[in-house]
mmCIF file of C-alpha atoms in Angstrom:
data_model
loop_
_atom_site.group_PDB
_atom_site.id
_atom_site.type_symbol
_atom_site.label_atom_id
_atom_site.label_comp_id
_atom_site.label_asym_id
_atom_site.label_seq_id
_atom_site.Cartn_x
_atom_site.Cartn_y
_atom_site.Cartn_z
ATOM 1 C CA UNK A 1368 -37.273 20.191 -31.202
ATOM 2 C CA UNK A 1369 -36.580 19.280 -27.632
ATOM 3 C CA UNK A 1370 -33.528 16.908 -28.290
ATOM 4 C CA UNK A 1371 -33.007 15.670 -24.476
ATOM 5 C CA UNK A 1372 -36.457 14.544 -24.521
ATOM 6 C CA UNK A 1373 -36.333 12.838 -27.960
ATOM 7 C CA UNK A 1374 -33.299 10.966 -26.491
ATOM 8 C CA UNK A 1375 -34.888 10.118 -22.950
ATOM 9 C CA UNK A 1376 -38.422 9.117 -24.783
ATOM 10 C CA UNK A 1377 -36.484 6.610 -27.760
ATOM 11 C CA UNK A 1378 -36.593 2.888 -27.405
ATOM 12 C CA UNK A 1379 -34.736 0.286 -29.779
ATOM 13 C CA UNK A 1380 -38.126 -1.292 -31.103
ATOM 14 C CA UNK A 1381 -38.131 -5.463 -31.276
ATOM 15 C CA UNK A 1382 -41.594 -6.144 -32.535
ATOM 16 C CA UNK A 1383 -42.557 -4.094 -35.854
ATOM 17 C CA UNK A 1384 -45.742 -3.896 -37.506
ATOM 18 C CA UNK A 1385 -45.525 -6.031 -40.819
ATOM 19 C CA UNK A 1386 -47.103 -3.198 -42.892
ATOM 20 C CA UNK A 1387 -46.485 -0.327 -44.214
ATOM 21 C CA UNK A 1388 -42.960 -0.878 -45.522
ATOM 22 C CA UNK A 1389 -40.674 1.738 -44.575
ATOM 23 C CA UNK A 1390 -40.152 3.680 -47.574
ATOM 24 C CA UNK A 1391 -36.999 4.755 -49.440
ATOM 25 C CA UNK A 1392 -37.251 8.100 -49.825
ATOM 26 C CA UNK A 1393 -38.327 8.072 -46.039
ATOM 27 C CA UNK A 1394 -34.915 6.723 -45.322
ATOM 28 C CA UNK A 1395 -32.745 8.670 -47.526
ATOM 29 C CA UNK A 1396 -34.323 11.772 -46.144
ATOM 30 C CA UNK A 1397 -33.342 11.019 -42.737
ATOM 31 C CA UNK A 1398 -29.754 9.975 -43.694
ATOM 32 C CA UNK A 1399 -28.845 13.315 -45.314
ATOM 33 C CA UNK A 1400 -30.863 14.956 -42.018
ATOM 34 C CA UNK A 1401 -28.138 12.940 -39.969
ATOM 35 C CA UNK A 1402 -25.280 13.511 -41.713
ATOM 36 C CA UNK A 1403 -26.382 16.922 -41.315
ATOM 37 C CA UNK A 1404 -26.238 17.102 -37.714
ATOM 38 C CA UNK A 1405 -22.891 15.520 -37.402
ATOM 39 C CA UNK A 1406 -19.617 17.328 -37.816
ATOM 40 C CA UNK A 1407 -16.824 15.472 -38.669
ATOM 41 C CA UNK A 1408 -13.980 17.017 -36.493
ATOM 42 C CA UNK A 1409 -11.367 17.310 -39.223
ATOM 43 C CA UNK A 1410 -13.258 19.339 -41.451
ATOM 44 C CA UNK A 1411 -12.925 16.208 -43.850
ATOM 45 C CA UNK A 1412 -15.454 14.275 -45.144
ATOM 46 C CA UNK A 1413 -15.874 10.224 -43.217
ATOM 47 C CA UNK A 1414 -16.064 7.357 -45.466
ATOM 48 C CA UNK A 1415 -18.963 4.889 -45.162
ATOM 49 C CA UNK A 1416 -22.005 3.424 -47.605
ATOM 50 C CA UNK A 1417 -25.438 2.457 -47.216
ATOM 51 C CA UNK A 1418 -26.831 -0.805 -47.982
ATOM 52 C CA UNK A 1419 -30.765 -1.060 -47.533
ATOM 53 C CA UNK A 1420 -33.076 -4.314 -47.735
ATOM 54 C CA UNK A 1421 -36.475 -3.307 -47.730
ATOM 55 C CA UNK A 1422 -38.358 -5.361 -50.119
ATOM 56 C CA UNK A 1423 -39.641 -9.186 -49.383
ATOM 57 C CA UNK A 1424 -36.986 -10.369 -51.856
ATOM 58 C CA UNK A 1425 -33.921 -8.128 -49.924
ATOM 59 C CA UNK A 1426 -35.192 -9.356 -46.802
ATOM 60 C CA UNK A 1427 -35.551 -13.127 -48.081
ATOM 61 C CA UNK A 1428 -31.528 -12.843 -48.918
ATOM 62 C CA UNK A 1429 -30.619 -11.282 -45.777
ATOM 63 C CA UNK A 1430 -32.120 -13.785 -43.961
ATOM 64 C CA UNK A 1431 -30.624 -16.520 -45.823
ATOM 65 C CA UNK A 1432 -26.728 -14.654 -45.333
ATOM 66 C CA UNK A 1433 -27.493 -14.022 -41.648
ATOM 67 C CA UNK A 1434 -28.464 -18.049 -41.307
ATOM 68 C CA UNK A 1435 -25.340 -19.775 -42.525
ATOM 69 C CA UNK A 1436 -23.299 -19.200 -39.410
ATOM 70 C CA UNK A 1437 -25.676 -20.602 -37.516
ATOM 71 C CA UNK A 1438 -26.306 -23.848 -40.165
ATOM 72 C CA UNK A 1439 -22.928 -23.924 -39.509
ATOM 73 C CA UNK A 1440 -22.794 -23.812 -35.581
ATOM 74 C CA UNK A 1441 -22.742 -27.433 -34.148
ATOM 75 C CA UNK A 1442 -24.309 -26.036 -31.146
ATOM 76 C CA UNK A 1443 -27.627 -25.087 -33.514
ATOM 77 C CA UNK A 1444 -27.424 -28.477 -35.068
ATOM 78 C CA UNK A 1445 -29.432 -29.744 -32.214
ATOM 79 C CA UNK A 1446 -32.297 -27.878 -33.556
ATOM 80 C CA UNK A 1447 -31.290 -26.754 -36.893
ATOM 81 C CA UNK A 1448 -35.240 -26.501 -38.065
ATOM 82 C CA UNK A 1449 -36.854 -24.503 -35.423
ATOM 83 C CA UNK A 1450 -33.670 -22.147 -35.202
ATOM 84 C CA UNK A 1451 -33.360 -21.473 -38.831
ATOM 85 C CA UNK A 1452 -37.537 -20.735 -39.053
ATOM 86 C CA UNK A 1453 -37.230 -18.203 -36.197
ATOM 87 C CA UNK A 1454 -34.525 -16.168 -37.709
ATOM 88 C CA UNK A 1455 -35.608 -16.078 -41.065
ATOM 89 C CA UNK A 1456 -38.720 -15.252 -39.552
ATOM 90 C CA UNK A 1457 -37.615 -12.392 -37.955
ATOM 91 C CA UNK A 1458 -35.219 -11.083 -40.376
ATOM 92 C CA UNK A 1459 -38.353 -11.364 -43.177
ATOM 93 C CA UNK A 1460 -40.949 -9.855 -41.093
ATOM 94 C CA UNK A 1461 -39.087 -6.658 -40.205
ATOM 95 C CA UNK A 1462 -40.173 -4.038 -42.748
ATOM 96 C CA UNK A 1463 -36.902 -2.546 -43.841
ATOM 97 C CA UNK A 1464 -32.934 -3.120 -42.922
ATOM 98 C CA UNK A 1465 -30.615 -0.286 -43.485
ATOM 99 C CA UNK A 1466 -26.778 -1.693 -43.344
ATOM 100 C CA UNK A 1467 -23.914 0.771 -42.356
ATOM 101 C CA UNK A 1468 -20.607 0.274 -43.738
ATOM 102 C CA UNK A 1469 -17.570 2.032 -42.927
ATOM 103 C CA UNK A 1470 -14.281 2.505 -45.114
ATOM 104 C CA UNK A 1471 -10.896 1.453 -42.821
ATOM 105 C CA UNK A 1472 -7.541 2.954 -43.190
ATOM 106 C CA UNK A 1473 -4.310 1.960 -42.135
ATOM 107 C CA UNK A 1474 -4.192 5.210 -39.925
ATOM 108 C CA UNK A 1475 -5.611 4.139 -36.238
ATOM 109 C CA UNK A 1476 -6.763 8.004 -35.625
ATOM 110 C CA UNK A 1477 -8.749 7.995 -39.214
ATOM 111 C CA UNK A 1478 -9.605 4.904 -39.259
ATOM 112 C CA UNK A 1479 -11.024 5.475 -35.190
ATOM 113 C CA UNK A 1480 -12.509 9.219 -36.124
ATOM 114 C CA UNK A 1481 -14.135 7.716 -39.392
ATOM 115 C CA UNK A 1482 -15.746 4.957 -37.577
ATOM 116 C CA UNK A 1483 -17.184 7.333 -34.366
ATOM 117 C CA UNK A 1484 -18.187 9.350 -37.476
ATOM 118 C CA UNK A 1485 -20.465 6.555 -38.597
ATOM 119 C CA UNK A 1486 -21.708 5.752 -34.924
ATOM 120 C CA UNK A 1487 -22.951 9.631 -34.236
ATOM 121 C CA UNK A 1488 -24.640 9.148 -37.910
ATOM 122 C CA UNK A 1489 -26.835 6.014 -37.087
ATOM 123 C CA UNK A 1490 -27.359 8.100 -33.779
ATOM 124 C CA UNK A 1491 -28.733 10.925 -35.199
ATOM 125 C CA UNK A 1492 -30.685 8.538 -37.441
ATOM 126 C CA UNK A 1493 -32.637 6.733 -34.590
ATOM 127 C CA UNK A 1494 -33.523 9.938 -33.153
ATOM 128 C CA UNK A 1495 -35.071 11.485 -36.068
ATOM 129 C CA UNK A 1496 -36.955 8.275 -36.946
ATOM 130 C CA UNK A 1497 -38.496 8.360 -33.353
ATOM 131 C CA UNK A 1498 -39.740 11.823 -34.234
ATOM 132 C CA UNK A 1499 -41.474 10.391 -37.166
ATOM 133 C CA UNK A 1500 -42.778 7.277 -35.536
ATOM 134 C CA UNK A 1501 -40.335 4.887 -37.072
ATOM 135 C CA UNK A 1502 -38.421 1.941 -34.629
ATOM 136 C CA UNK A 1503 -35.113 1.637 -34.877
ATOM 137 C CA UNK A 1504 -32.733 -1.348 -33.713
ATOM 138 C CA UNK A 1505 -28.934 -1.203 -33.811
ATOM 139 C CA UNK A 1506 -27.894 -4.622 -34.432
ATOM 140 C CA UNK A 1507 -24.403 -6.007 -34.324
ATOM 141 C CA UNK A 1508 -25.164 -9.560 -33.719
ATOM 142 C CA UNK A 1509 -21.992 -12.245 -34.597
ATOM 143 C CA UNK A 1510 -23.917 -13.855 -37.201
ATOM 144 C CA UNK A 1511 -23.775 -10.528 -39.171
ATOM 145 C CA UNK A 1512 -20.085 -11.075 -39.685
ATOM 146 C CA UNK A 1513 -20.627 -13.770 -42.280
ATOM 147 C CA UNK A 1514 -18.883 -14.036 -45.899
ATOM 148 C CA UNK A 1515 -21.692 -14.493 -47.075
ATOM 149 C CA UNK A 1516 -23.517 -11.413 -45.824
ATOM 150 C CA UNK A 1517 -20.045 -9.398 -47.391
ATOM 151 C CA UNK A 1518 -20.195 -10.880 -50.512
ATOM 152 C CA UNK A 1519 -24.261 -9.632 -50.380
ATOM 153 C CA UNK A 1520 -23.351 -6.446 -49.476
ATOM 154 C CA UNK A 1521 -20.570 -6.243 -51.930
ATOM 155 C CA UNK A 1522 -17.978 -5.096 -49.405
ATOM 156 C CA UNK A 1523 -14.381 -4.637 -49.942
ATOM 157 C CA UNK A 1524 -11.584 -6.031 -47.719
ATOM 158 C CA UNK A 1525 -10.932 -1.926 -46.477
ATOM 159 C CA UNK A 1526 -14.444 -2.098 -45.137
ATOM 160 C CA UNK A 1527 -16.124 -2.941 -41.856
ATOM 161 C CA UNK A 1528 -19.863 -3.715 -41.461
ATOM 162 C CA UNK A 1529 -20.840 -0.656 -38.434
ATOM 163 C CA UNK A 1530 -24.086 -2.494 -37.795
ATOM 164 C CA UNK A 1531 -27.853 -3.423 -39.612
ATOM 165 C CA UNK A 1532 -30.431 -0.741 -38.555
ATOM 166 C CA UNK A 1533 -33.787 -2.589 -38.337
ATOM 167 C CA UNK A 1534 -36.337 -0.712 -39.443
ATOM 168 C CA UNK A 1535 -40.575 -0.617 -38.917
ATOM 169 C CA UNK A 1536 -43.092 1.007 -37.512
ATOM 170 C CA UNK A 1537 -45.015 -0.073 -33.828
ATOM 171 C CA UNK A 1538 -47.881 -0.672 -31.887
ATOM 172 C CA UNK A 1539 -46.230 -0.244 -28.423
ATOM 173 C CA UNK A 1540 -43.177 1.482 -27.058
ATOM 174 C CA UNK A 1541 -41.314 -0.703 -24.375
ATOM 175 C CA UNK A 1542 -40.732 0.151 -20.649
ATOM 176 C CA UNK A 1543 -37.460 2.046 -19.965
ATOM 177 C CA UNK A 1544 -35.060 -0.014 -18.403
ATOM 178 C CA UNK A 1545 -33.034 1.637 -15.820
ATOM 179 C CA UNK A 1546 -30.184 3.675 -16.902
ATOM 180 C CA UNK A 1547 -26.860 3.993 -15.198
ATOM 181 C CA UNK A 1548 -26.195 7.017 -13.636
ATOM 182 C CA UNK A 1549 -23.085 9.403 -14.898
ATOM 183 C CA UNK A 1550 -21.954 8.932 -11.423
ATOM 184 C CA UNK A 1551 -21.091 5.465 -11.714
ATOM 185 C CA UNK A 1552 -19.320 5.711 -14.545
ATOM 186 C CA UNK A 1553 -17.055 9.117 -12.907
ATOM 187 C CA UNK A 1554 -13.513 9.312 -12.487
ATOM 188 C CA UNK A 1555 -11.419 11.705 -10.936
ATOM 189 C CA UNK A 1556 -7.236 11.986 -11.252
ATOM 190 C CA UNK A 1557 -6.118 12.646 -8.336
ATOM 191 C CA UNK A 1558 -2.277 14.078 -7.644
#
C-alpha cells in the first residue's frame, strides 16, 4: 500500500452515483481499519460515536434536520421552494451519510487530543474508502449545527458533532486543485 500516493490520488467526491448503496458492513469494516491506524497518544482510549444514514428513510430525515436552519434563514425566504428542493435533493440522493460525534470534557488538552483523535480517524477513513472506490466528503456545513439534527442524532450536551462523511460511489474523479506548498506555510524562530 503506497500511502503518499493514496493521499496525492484522493478527491472529496460531490456527485455520487445513486446506486449501489454503500453498505454497512462496508462501513464498519473501514471504521475499525481506521481506528486501527490511529494511535491515540496517551495510550487511552478517545471518546466519539457513529451515527450512519444510509437508507432512503435516514436520508429523508437528515434532509429534513439539515433544512430547518435554512426555513428559518430570512435570507432563504426569498426562495424558500427552490432552496429547500435542492438540498433535500442532495442530501437524499447521496447513497450513505456517516456522522462523527465526539465526547467533550472540561479538560482543554483531552477534550483537544480527543477531538484530533476523531479528525486522524475520518482521515484514515477517506483514504481507505478511496482504495476501495468509495467517495468521501467531509462536511461541516453551519446548517449541520441544528437542534434538530442533535435531537436526530440523539446527542448529549458533552458532545460535539466532528462532521457528516458523505458517502457513494463515482463515475469521475475531479481535477486536483493546486495545493499550497509546505513552504508557504514555514516558519523559522529566529534569536
Amino acid at each position: 500500500m503506497e500511502w503518499a500516493k493514496i493521499i496525492q490520488e484522493r478527491r472529496s467526491i460531490r456527485r455520487f452515483k445513486s446506486s449501489p448503496e454503500v453498505d454497512q458492513e462496508l462501513v464498519r469494516e473501514l471504521l475499525r481499519e481506521a481506528q486501527g491506524l490511529y494511535p491515540y497518544p496517551s495510550g487511552e482510549a478517545s471518546s466519539y460515536r457513529y451515527v450512519y444514514a444510509g437508507t432512503a428513510e435516514s436520508r429523508e430525515r437528515l434532509a429534513a434536520c439539515m433544512l430547518e436552519p435554512l426555513v428559518k434563514n430570512k435570507l432563504v425566504k426569498w426562495l424558500p421552494e427552490k432552496i429547500r428542493d435542492f438540498v433535500r435533493k442532495r442530501v437524499t440522493e447521496i447513497p450513505g451519510h456517516l456522522a462523527v460525534i465526539a465526547s467533550t470534557n472540561e479538560d482543554r488538552r483531552t477534550n483537544d487530543m480527543n477531538y484530533a483523535a476523531v479528525c486522524g480517524i475520518m482521515q484514515n477513513f477517506q483514504l481507505l474508502a478511496w482504495q476501495r472506490q468509495l467517495g468521501t466528503l467531509w462536511d461541516t456545513e453551519p446548517m449541520m449545527q441544528s437542534r434538530e439534527l442533535f435531537h436526530l442524532f440523539q446527542m448529549k450536551p458533552t458532545e460535539k458533532l466532528v462532521g457528516i462523511l458523505h458517502l457513494g460511489y463515482f463515475d469521475k474523479i475531479p481535477k486536483a486543485r493546486a495545493r499550497t506548498r509546505a513552504e508557504k506555510k514555514w516558519t523559522i524562530i529566529t534569536g
